[in-house]
PDB file of C-alpha atoms in Angstrom:
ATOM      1  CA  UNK A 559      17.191 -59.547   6.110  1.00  0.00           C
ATOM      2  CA  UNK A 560      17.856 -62.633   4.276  1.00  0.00           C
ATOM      3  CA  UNK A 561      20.826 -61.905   3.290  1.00  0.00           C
ATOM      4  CA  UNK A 562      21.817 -61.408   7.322  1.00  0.00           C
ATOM      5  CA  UNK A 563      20.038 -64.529   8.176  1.00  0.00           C
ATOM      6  CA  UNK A 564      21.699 -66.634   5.846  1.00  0.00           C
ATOM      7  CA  UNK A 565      25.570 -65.706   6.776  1.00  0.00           C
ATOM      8  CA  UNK A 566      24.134 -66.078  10.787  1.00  0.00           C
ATOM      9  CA  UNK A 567      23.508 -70.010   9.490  1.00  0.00           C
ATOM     10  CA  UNK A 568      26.849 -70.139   8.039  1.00  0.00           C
ATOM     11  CA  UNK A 569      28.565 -68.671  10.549  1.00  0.00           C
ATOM     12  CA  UNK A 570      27.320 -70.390  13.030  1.00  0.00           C
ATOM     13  CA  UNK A 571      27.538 -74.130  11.357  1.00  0.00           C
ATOM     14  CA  UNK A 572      31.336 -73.178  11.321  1.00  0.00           C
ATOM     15  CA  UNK A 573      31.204 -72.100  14.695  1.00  0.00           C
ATOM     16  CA  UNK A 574      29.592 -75.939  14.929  1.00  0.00           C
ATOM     17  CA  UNK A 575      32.278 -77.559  12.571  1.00  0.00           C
ATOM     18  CA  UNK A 576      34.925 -76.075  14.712  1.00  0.00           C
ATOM     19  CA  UNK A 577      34.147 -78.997  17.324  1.00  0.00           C
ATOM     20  CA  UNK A 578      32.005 -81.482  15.348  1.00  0.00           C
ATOM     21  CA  UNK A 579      31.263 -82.868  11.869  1.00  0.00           C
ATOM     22  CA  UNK A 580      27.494 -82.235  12.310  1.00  0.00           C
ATOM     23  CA  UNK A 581      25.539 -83.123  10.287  1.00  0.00           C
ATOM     24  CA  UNK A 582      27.792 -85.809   8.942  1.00  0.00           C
ATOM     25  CA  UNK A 583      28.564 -88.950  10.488  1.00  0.00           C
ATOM     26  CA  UNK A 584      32.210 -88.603  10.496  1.00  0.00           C
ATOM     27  CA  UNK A 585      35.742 -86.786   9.883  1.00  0.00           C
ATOM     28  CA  UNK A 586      35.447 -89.137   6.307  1.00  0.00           C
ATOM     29  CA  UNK A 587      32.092 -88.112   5.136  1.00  0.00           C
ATOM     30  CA  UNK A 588      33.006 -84.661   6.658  1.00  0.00           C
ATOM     31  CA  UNK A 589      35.811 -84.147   4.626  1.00  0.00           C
ATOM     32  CA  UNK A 590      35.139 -85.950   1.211  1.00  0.00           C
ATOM     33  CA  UNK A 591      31.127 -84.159   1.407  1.00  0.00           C
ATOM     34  CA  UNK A 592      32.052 -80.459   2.806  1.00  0.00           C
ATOM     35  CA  UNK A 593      36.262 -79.782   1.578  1.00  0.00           C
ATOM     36  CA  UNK A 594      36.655 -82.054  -1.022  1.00  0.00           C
ATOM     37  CA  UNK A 595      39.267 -83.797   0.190  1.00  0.00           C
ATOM     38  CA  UNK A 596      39.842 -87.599   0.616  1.00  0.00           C
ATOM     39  CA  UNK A 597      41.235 -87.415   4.443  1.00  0.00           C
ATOM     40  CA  UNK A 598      39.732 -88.243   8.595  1.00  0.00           C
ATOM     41  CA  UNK A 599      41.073 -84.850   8.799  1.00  0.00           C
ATOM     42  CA  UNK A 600      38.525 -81.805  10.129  1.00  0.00           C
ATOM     43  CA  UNK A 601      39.623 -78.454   9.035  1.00  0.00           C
ATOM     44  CA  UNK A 602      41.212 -76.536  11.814  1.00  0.00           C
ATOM     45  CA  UNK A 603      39.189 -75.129  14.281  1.00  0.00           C
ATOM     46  CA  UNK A 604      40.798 -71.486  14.885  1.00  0.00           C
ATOM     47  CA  UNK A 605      40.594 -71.414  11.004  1.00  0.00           C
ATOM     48  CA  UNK A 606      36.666 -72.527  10.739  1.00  0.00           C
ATOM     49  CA  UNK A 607      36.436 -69.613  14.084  1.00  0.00           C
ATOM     50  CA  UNK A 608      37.771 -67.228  11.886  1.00  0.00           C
ATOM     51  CA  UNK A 609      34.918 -67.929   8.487  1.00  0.00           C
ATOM     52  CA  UNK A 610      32.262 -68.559  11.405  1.00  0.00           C
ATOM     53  CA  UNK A 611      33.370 -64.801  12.758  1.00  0.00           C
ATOM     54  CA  UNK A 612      33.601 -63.187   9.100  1.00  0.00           C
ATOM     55  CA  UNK A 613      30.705 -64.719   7.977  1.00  0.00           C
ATOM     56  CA  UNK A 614      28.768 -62.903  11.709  1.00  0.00           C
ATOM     57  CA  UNK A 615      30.626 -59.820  10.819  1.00  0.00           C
ATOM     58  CA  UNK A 616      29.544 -59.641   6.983  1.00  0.00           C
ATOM     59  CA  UNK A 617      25.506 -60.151   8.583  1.00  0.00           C
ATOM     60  CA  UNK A 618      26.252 -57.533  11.037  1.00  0.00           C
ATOM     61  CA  UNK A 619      28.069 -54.965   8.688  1.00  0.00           C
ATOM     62  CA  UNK A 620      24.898 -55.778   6.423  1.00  0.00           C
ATOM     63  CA  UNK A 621      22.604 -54.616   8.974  1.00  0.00           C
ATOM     64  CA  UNK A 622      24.573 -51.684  10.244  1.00  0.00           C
ATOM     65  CA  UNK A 623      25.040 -50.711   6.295  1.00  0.00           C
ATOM     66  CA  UNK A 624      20.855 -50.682   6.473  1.00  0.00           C
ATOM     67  CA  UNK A 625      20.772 -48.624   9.439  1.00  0.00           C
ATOM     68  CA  UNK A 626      18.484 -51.536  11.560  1.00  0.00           C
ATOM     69  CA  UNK A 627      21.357 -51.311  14.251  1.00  0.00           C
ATOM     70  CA  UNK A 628      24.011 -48.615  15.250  1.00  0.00           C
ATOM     71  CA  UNK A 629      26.903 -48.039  13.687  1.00  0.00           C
ATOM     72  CA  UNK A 630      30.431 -47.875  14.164  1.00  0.00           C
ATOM     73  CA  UNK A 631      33.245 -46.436  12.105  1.00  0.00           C
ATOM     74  CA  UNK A 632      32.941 -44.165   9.366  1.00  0.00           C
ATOM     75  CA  UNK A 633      30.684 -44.860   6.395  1.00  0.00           C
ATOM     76  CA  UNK A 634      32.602 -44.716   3.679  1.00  0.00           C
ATOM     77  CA  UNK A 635      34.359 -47.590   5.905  1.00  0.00           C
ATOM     78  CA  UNK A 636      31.300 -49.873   6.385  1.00  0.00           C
ATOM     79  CA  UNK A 637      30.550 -49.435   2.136  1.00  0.00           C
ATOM     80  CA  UNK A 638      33.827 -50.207   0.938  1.00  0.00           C
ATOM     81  CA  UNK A 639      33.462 -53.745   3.430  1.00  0.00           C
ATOM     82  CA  UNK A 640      30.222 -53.810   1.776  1.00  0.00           C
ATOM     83  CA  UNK A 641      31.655 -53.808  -1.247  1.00  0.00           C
ATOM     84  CA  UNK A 642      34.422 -56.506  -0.207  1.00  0.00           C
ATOM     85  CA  UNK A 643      31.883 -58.689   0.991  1.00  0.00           C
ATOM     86  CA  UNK A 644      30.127 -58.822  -2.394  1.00  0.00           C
ATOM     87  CA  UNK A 645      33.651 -59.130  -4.236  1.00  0.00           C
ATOM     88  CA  UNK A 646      34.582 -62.280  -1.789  1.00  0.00           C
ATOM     89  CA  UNK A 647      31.223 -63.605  -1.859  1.00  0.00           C
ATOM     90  CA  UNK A 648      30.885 -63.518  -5.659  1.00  0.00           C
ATOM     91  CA  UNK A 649      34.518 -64.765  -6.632  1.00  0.00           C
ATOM     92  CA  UNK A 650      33.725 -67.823  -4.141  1.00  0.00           C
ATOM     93  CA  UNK A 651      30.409 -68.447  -5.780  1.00  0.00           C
ATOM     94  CA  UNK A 652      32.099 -68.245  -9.545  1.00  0.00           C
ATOM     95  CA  UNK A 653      35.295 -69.444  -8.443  1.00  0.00           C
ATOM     96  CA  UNK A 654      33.700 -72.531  -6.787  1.00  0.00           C
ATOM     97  CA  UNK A 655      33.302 -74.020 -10.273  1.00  0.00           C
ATOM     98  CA  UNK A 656      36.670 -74.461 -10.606  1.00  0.00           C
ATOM     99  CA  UNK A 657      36.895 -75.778  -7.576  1.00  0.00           C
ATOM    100  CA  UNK A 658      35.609 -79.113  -8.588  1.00  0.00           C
ATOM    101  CA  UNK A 659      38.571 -80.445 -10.805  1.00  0.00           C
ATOM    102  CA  UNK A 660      40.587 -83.105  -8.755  1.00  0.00           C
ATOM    103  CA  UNK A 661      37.872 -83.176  -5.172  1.00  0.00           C
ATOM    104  CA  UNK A 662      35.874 -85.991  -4.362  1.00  0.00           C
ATOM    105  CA  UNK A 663      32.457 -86.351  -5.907  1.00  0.00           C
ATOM    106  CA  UNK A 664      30.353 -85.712  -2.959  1.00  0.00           C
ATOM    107  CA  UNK A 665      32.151 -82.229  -2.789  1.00  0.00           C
ATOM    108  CA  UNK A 666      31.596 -81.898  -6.769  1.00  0.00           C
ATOM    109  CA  UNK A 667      28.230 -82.105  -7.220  1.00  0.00           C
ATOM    110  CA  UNK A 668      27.188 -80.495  -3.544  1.00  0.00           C
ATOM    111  CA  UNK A 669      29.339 -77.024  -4.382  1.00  0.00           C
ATOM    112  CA  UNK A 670      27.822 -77.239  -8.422  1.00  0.00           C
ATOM    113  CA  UNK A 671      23.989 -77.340  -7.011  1.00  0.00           C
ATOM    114  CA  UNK A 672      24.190 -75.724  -3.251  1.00  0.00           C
ATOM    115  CA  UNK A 673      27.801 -73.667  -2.777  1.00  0.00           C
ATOM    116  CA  UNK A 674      28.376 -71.707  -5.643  1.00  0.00           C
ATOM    117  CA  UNK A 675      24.768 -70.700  -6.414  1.00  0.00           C
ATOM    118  CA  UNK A 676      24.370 -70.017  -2.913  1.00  0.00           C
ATOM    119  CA  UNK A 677      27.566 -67.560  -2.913  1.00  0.00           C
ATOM    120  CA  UNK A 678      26.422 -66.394  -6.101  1.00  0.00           C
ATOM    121  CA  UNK A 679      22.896 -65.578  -4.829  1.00  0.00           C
ATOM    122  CA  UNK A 680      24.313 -63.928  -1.226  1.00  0.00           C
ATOM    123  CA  UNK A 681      26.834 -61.732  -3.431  1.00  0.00           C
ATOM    124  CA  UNK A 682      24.167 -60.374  -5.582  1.00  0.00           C
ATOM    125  CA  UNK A 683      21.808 -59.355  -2.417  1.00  0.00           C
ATOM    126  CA  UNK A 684      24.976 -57.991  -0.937  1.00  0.00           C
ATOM    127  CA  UNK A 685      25.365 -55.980  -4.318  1.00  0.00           C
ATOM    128  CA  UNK A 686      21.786 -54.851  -3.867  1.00  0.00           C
ATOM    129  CA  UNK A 687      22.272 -53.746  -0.401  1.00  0.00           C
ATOM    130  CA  UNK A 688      25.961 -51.906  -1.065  1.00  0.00           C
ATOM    131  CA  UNK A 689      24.743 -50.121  -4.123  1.00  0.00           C
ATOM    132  CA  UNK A 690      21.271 -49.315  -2.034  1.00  0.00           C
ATOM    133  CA  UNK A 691      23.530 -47.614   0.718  1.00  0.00           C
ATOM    134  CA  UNK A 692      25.556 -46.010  -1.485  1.00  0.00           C
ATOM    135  CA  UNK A 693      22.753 -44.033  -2.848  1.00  0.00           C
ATOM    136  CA  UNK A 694      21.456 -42.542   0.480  1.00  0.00           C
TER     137      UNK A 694
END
């Protein structure tokens, strides 16, 4: 369940970043604190849609992958996206380190002590629940 409540938040702040820099001031602060980047620019919003509606999809798969709500599909479908989501939300949480050379500071120390150990942490309870599934 935590896992599912977590991406929910997520997906739903991009659903809210789509529109708004909430909860930063500005575009500025928006930019340099959340993408890095030294720009007034706000990511674009069918883009932001898009990780707000994977991010929904990866709770939902989680939940239909625990049997809490009905499924669709196959199953060997909803382990192997399972699976993906772990692999995606693992490489972003190890990648993200990487990330930091040439973004603005805010960014920096924001994705070392909240992004990637977040990813990290969701990609390891989306292990848990993939390899749990795969076992019944």
């Amino acid at each position: 369940m935590a896992l599912t409540i977590v991406l929910v938040a997520m997906g739903l702040l991009h659903f809210v970043w789509a529109f708004s820099p909430w909860p930063m001031s500005d575009a500025v602060t928006f930019s340099r604190t959340i993408g890095g980047v030294d720009d007034d620019k706000m990511p674009p919003a069918p883009s932001t849609v898009l990780v707000g509606l994977a991010l929904i999809g990866g709770a939902v798969l989680t939940l239909m992958v625990n049997e809490s709500i009905p499924t669709v599909g196959p199953g060997w479908l909803r382990l192997v996206g399972m699976y993906g989501l772990t692999v995606v939300l693992l490489a972003r949480g190890l990648g993200g380190y990487f990330m930091n050379s040439g973004t603005a500071s805010e960014f920096q120390r924001l994705n070392t002590v909240l992004y990637s150990p977040l990813c990290v942490a969701l990609g390891v309870l989306s292990g848990i629940v993939a390899v749990a599934a795969s076992r019944r």
